[in-house]
Amino acid sequence: MSSLITNTEQGVGFIRLNRPGKLNAFDRSMSFELLDVLKSFEKDGAVRCIYITGEGKGFSAGQDLAEVIDPDGPGMQKILHEHYNPIIKKIRSIELPVIAAVNGVAAGAGANIALACDIVVAAASASFIQAFSKIGLIPDSGGTYFLPRLIGWQKASALAMLGDKVSADEAEKMGMVYRSIPDEHFESASVSIAKKIAAMPTRSFALIKKALNLSFTNTLEQQLALEDQLQQEAANTEDFKEGVSAFLGKRTPIFTGR
Ligand code: LHQ
């Protein structure tokens, strides 16, 4: 059985992590499948937004711990070099908006893969756990990078050390996620965000990602220069022309992502 369920609909590339019996914990096979599907959506001109969620009651419990102690398993070094680091780099560099729809618990690398996404929404019953400290590890998969940027140094430090379970509502309040959504309409509401985004000027979203990726390390001078360069690119898109023309013509724009 494949570890992922994927499909495309209305410009959205859907990825459902599919090892529900293990709360969608990542093993080598699922990690490679995720990388492959991200790369294939990136090349697929019909996909303008990616939506990642979990099958069953969890989003992902992070690394499959059985694989870590398996003498025939990939071993610690390959797990980071070949699984998580490439996944995180791909999510940040892919020129498409990526939505994490966190349907249930997100722990360890599972939490940090979600936090690397451009928009994170969580079902009210979902939770986030930096579970690493409980087994003597440090947050990986970008946890030490994204957490302080999202929630500030102090909270990042405490959560990394204590491994507290953070509810979706708390996560929203502290800025870890965009929105906590009541369970009853989580799936429909999160899918509609993805479909709405897929119909927007998505080329500019790729450029927004590039600008935000550098905004915490650039000086103001460098960031203004980058905005200048990226804005010229945005202004050259068909969607910019369509947006202005629709606004002036008092009609609804039809964006194509070009
Ligand atoms: C699991 C897992 C799991 C296997 C639940 N593995 N089976 C990078 C570098 C290299 C090595 C290490 O890892 C990393 C990155 C990391 O991600 S490290 C952090 C790894 N993740 C964790 O430490 C979290 C472990 N899981 C938990 O603490 C709990 O399962 C949470 C709090 C996520 C959920 O608790 P519950 O809702 O009570 O569910 P459960 O514990 O009953 O789990 C359900 C099943 O899933 C259970 O199997 P079973 O056969 O008993 O029903 C668990 O054994 C299995 N499972 N997480 N990571």
Short mmCIF file of C-alpha atoms and ligand atoms in Angstrom, two decimals:
data_model
loop_
_atom_site.label_atom_id
_atom_site.label_comp_id
_atom_site.label_asym_id
_atom_site.label_seq_id
_atom_site.Cartn_x
_atom_site.Cartn_y
_atom_site.Cartn_z
CA MET A 1 0.00 0.00 0.00
CA SER A 2 1.24 3.46 -0.84
CA SER A 3 2.02 5.71 2.13
CA LEU A 4 0.34 8.65 0.45
CA ILE A 5 -3.04 9.24 -1.15
CA THR A 6 -2.82 11.92 -3.81
CA ASN A 7 -5.15 13.53 -6.30
CA THR A 8 -5.66 16.85 -8.04
CA GLU A 9 -8.86 18.84 -8.18
CA GLN A 10 -9.61 22.44 -9.18
CA GLY A 11 -5.93 23.37 -9.28
CA VAL A 12 -5.14 21.82 -5.88
CA GLY A 13 -2.68 18.96 -5.48
CA PHE A 14 -3.90 16.98 -2.49
CA ILE A 15 -1.49 14.89 -0.39
CA ARG A 16 -2.88 12.70 2.37
CA LEU A 17 -0.26 11.07 4.64
CA ASN A 18 -1.48 7.51 4.83
CA ARG A 19 -0.06 5.39 7.64
CA PRO A 20 -3.00 5.93 10.00
CA GLY A 21 -2.19 2.90 12.20
CA LYS A 22 1.02 4.72 13.21
CA LEU A 23 -0.50 8.21 13.25
CA ASN A 24 1.16 8.78 9.87
CA ALA A 25 4.67 8.51 11.32
CA PHE A 26 7.30 8.95 8.60
CA ASP A 27 9.41 6.05 7.42
CA ARG A 28 11.89 6.10 4.56
CA SER A 29 9.32 5.05 2.01
CA MET A 30 6.77 7.74 2.98
CA SER A 31 9.53 10.39 3.06
CA PHE A 32 10.64 9.53 -0.48
CA GLU A 33 7.05 9.39 -1.70
CA LEU A 34 6.37 12.84 -0.25
CA LEU A 35 9.45 14.27 -1.94
CA ASP A 36 8.50 12.65 -5.24
CA VAL A 37 4.92 13.93 -5.19
CA LEU A 38 6.06 17.47 -4.29
CA LYS A 39 8.42 17.36 -7.28
CA SER A 40 5.74 16.01 -9.57
CA PHE A 41 3.17 18.64 -8.48
CA GLU A 42 5.84 21.28 -9.03
CA LYS A 43 6.17 20.20 -12.68
CA ASP A 44 2.41 19.76 -13.21
CA GLY A 45 1.13 22.96 -14.78
CA ALA A 46 -2.42 22.22 -13.58
CA VAL A 47 -1.42 22.33 -9.88
CA ARG A 48 -1.43 25.84 -8.41
CA CYS A 49 -1.62 25.01 -4.68
CA ILE A 50 -0.60 22.01 -2.57
CA TYR A 51 -2.65 20.76 0.38
CA ILE A 52 -1.12 18.34 2.89
CA THR A 53 -3.18 16.55 5.52
CA GLY A 54 -3.25 13.26 7.41
CA GLU A 55 -5.46 10.22 7.01
CA GLY A 56 -7.22 9.03 10.17
CA LYS A 57 -7.00 10.78 13.53
CA GLY A 58 -3.50 12.23 13.34
CA PHE A 59 -1.58 14.57 11.04
CA SER A 60 1.80 12.91 11.69
CA ALA A 61 3.62 11.59 14.77
CA GLY A 62 6.99 12.42 13.17
CA GLN A 63 9.71 9.87 12.63
CA ASP A 64 8.63 6.22 12.83
CA LEU A 65 10.61 5.28 15.92
CA ALA A 66 10.59 1.58 15.03
CA GLU A 67 12.64 2.43 11.93
CA VAL A 68 15.20 4.30 14.02
CA ILE A 69 16.13 1.21 16.02
CA ASP A 70 15.87 -1.19 13.08
CA PRO A 71 19.43 -2.44 12.41
CA ASP A 72 18.50 -2.68 8.72
CA GLY A 73 16.95 0.81 8.77
CA PRO A 74 18.50 3.90 7.19
CA GLY A 75 20.12 5.21 10.42
CA MET A 76 20.08 8.69 11.95
CA GLN A 77 22.31 10.40 9.41
CA LYS A 78 20.36 9.31 6.34
CA ILE A 79 17.06 10.11 8.04
CA LEU A 80 18.00 13.78 8.23
CA HIS A 81 20.15 14.06 5.09
CA GLU A 82 17.89 12.09 2.79
CA HIS A 83 14.40 12.45 4.30
CA TYR A 84 13.61 15.54 6.37
CA ASN A 85 16.13 18.11 5.18
CA PRO A 86 15.21 17.66 1.50
CA ILE A 87 11.47 17.71 2.36
CA ILE A 88 11.78 20.98 4.32
CA LYS A 89 13.96 22.59 1.64
CA LYS A 90 11.49 21.53 -1.05
CA ILE A 91 8.49 22.96 0.84
CA ARG A 92 10.27 26.30 1.25
CA SER A 93 11.62 26.49 -2.29
CA ILE A 94 8.72 25.06 -4.29
CA GLU A 95 7.16 27.84 -6.33
CA LEU A 96 3.64 26.98 -5.19
CA PRO A 97 1.74 27.84 -2.01
CA VAL A 98 1.68 24.85 0.36
CA ILE A 99 -1.11 24.50 2.92
CA ALA A 100 -0.79 22.19 5.92
CA ALA A 101 -4.23 21.10 7.10
CA VAL A 102 -3.39 19.68 10.50
CA ASN A 103 -6.30 17.35 11.22
CA GLY A 104 -4.96 15.82 14.45
CA VAL A 105 -1.79 15.47 16.48
CA ALA A 106 1.40 16.74 14.82
CA ALA A 107 4.50 15.63 16.73
CA GLY A 108 8.26 15.83 16.17
CA ALA A 109 9.17 16.08 12.50
CA GLY A 110 5.43 15.84 11.74
CA ALA A 111 4.88 19.17 13.54
CA ASN A 112 7.84 20.84 11.89
CA ILE A 113 6.91 19.73 8.38
CA ALA A 114 3.55 21.45 9.01
CA LEU A 115 5.24 24.60 10.34
CA ALA A 116 7.42 24.83 7.22
CA CYS A 117 4.30 25.25 5.08
CA ASP A 118 3.07 28.63 3.86
CA ILE A 119 -0.30 28.48 5.56
CA VAL A 120 -1.03 26.19 8.50
CA VAL A 121 -4.61 25.58 9.58
CA ALA A 122 -5.50 23.18 12.36
CA ALA A 123 -8.64 21.39 13.46
CA ALA A 124 -9.63 22.60 16.94
CA SER A 125 -8.93 19.13 18.36
CA ALA A 126 -5.45 18.96 16.78
CA SER A 127 -2.27 19.55 18.76
CA PHE A 128 1.41 20.28 18.22
CA ILE A 129 4.18 18.59 20.22
CA GLN A 130 7.92 19.18 19.94
CA ALA A 131 8.28 15.57 21.08
CA PHE A 132 12.04 15.39 20.47
CA SER A 133 13.17 16.39 23.98
CA LYS A 134 11.24 13.47 25.48
CA ILE A 135 13.57 11.02 23.72
CA GLY A 136 16.77 13.03 24.13
CA LEU A 137 16.78 14.71 20.72
CA ILE A 138 16.63 18.28 19.52
CA PRO A 139 13.90 19.71 17.25
CA ASP A 140 14.91 18.98 13.65
CA SER A 141 13.18 19.41 10.30
CA GLY A 142 13.59 23.17 10.73
CA GLY A 143 12.07 23.32 14.22
CA THR A 144 14.84 25.48 15.65
CA TYR A 145 14.50 27.77 12.61
CA PHE A 146 10.74 28.17 12.25
CA LEU A 147 9.63 28.10 15.89
CA PRO A 148 11.50 31.19 17.15
CA ARG A 149 10.46 33.06 14.01
CA LEU A 150 6.80 32.10 14.46
CA ILE A 151 6.32 32.35 18.22
CA GLY A 152 9.41 34.14 19.57
CA TRP A 153 12.57 32.87 21.25
CA GLN A 154 11.18 32.36 24.75
CA LYS A 155 8.19 30.22 23.82
CA ALA A 156 10.25 28.34 21.23
CA SER A 157 12.88 27.56 23.81
CA ALA A 158 10.33 26.38 26.39
CA LEU A 159 8.38 24.24 23.93
CA ALA A 160 11.58 22.68 22.54
CA MET A 161 12.73 21.77 26.04
CA LEU A 162 9.45 20.85 27.75
CA GLY A 163 7.76 19.25 24.74
CA ASP A 164 4.37 20.58 25.90
CA LYS A 165 1.28 19.62 23.96
CA VAL A 166 -0.01 22.85 22.37
CA SER A 167 -3.69 22.88 21.40
CA ALA A 168 -4.79 24.31 18.06
CA ASP A 169 -6.38 27.30 19.81
CA GLU A 170 -3.19 28.04 21.75
CA ALA A 171 -1.17 27.56 18.56
CA GLU A 172 -3.34 30.14 16.82
CA LYS A 173 -3.01 32.60 19.74
CA MET A 174 0.78 32.32 19.79
CA GLY A 175 1.09 32.73 16.01
CA MET A 176 2.24 29.17 15.35
CA VAL A 177 -0.65 28.59 12.96
CA TYR A 178 -2.87 30.81 10.86
CA ARG A 179 -6.19 29.54 12.16
CA SER A 180 -7.82 26.94 14.36
CA ILE A 181 -11.06 25.71 12.79
CA PRO A 182 -13.88 23.81 14.53
CA ASP A 183 -13.64 20.08 13.78
CA GLU A 184 -17.13 19.88 12.24
CA HIS A 185 -16.16 21.95 9.22
CA PHE A 186 -12.38 21.62 9.27
CA GLU A 187 -12.08 19.58 6.10
CA SER A 188 -14.50 21.67 4.03
CA ALA A 189 -13.11 24.99 5.32
CA SER A 190 -9.46 24.04 4.80
CA VAL A 191 -10.15 22.62 1.33
CA SER A 192 -11.98 25.82 0.39
CA ILE A 193 -8.96 27.89 1.42
CA ALA A 194 -6.83 25.71 -0.90
CA LYS A 195 -9.29 26.00 -3.79
CA LYS A 196 -9.59 29.75 -3.29
CA ILE A 197 -5.80 30.12 -3.33
CA ALA A 198 -5.49 27.94 -6.44
CA ALA A 199 -7.74 30.40 -8.31
CA MET A 200 -5.71 33.45 -7.22
CA PRO A 201 -2.61 34.98 -8.90
CA THR A 202 -0.42 32.09 -7.76
CA ARG A 203 2.73 33.22 -9.58
CA SER A 204 2.88 36.14 -7.13
CA PHE A 205 2.62 33.65 -4.24
CA ALA A 206 5.85 32.02 -5.42
CA LEU A 207 7.43 35.47 -5.29
CA ILE A 208 5.96 36.20 -1.83
CA LYS A 209 7.60 32.94 -0.63
CA LYS A 210 10.98 34.03 -2.03
CA ALA A 211 10.72 37.38 -0.23
CA LEU A 212 9.62 35.89 3.09
CA ASN A 213 12.30 33.18 2.95
CA LEU A 214 14.95 35.89 3.12
CA SER A 215 13.21 38.50 5.27
CA PHE A 216 14.69 37.44 8.60
CA THR A 217 18.27 37.37 7.40
CA ASN A 218 18.37 40.28 4.92
CA THR A 219 19.05 43.85 5.94
CA LEU A 220 16.30 46.37 5.14
CA GLU A 221 18.43 47.58 2.22
CA GLN A 222 18.71 44.04 0.81
CA GLN A 223 15.04 43.30 1.38
CA LEU A 224 13.93 46.49 -0.40
CA ALA A 225 16.16 45.54 -3.34
CA LEU A 226 14.67 42.04 -3.37
CA GLU A 227 11.10 43.40 -3.26
CA ASP A 228 11.99 45.72 -6.13
CA GLN A 229 13.26 42.81 -8.24
CA LEU A 230 10.37 40.47 -7.38
CA GLN A 231 7.76 43.21 -7.91
CA GLN A 232 9.06 43.75 -11.46
CA GLU A 233 8.57 40.03 -12.02
CA ALA A 234 5.05 40.15 -10.54
CA ALA A 235 4.19 43.16 -12.69
CA ASN A 236 5.18 41.18 -15.80
CA THR A 237 2.62 38.43 -15.15
CA GLU A 238 -0.59 38.03 -17.11
CA ASP A 239 -2.39 37.91 -13.75
CA PHE A 240 -1.27 41.45 -12.88
CA LYS A 241 -2.67 42.75 -16.17
CA GLU A 242 -5.87 40.76 -15.60
CA GLY A 243 -6.21 42.00 -11.99
CA VAL A 244 -5.89 45.65 -12.96
CA SER A 245 -8.13 45.30 -16.00
CA ALA A 246 -10.82 43.48 -13.99
CA PHE A 247 -10.68 46.08 -11.23
CA LEU A 248 -11.05 48.98 -13.66
CA GLY A 249 -13.72 47.12 -15.65
CA LYS A 250 -15.64 46.35 -12.43
CA ARG A 251 -15.67 42.61 -13.21
CA THR A 252 -14.43 39.46 -11.47
CA PRO A 253 -10.85 38.65 -12.52
CA ILE A 254 -9.93 35.28 -14.01
CA PHE A 255 -6.41 34.41 -12.90
CA THR A 256 -4.37 31.68 -14.54
CA GLY A 257 -1.20 31.64 -12.44
CA ARG A 258 0.82 32.97 -15.38
C1 LHQ B 1 4.14 5.49 16.45
C2 LHQ B 1 4.69 6.76 16.54
C3 LHQ B 1 6.01 6.96 16.06
C4 LHQ B 1 6.08 4.72 15.52
C5 LHQ B 1 2.68 6.86 17.37
N1 LHQ B 1 6.65 5.92 15.56
N2 LHQ B 1 4.83 4.50 15.96
C6 LHQ B 1 14.74 12.63 13.26
C7 LHQ B 1 16.04 12.03 13.27
C8 LHQ B 1 16.17 10.65 13.48
C9 LHQ B 1 15.54 9.95 14.34
C10 LHQ B 1 14.49 10.39 15.17
O1 LHQ B 1 13.52 11.23 14.63
C11 LHQ B 1 13.65 12.33 13.98
C12 LHQ B 1 12.50 13.21 13.92
C13 LHQ B 1 11.39 12.97 14.89
O2 LHQ B 1 10.26 13.11 14.49
S1 LHQ B 1 11.71 12.56 16.52
C14 LHQ B 1 10.12 12.49 17.27
C15 LHQ B 1 9.41 11.23 16.93
N3 LHQ B 1 8.04 11.24 17.41
C16 LHQ B 1 7.72 11.05 18.68
O3 LHQ B 1 8.55 10.89 19.56
C17 LHQ B 1 6.24 10.98 18.99
C18 LHQ B 1 5.87 9.60 19.46
N4 LHQ B 1 4.42 9.48 19.63
C19 LHQ B 1 3.77 9.98 20.69
O4 LHQ B 1 4.32 10.56 21.58
C20 LHQ B 1 2.29 9.74 20.72
O5 LHQ B 1 1.97 8.69 19.84
C21 LHQ B 1 1.47 10.98 20.33
C22 LHQ B 1 1.58 12.03 21.46
C23 LHQ B 1 1.93 11.59 19.03
C24 LHQ B 1 -0.02 10.58 20.18
O6 LHQ B 1 -0.44 9.90 21.34
P1 LHQ B 1 -1.80 9.04 21.31
O7 LHQ B 1 -2.86 9.84 20.66
O8 LHQ B 1 -2.01 8.54 22.68
O9 LHQ B 1 -1.52 7.82 20.29
P2 LHQ B 1 -0.65 6.50 20.57
O10 LHQ B 1 0.59 6.84 21.27
O11 LHQ B 1 -1.54 5.47 21.17
O12 LHQ B 1 -0.25 6.10 19.06
C25 LHQ B 1 -1.14 5.37 18.22
C26 LHQ B 1 -0.32 4.30 17.50
O13 LHQ B 1 0.67 4.97 16.70
C27 LHQ B 1 0.45 3.43 18.49
O14 LHQ B 1 0.54 2.14 17.92
P3 LHQ B 1 -0.33 0.92 18.51
O15 LHQ B 1 0.06 -0.24 17.67
O16 LHQ B 1 0.03 0.80 19.95
O17 LHQ B 1 -1.77 1.34 18.32
C28 LHQ B 1 1.81 4.06 18.52
O18 LHQ B 1 2.84 3.18 18.87
C29 LHQ B 1 1.96 4.51 17.07
N5 LHQ B 1 2.91 5.62 16.97
N6 LHQ B 1 3.79 7.61 17.13
N7 LHQ B 1 6.58 8.22 16.09
#
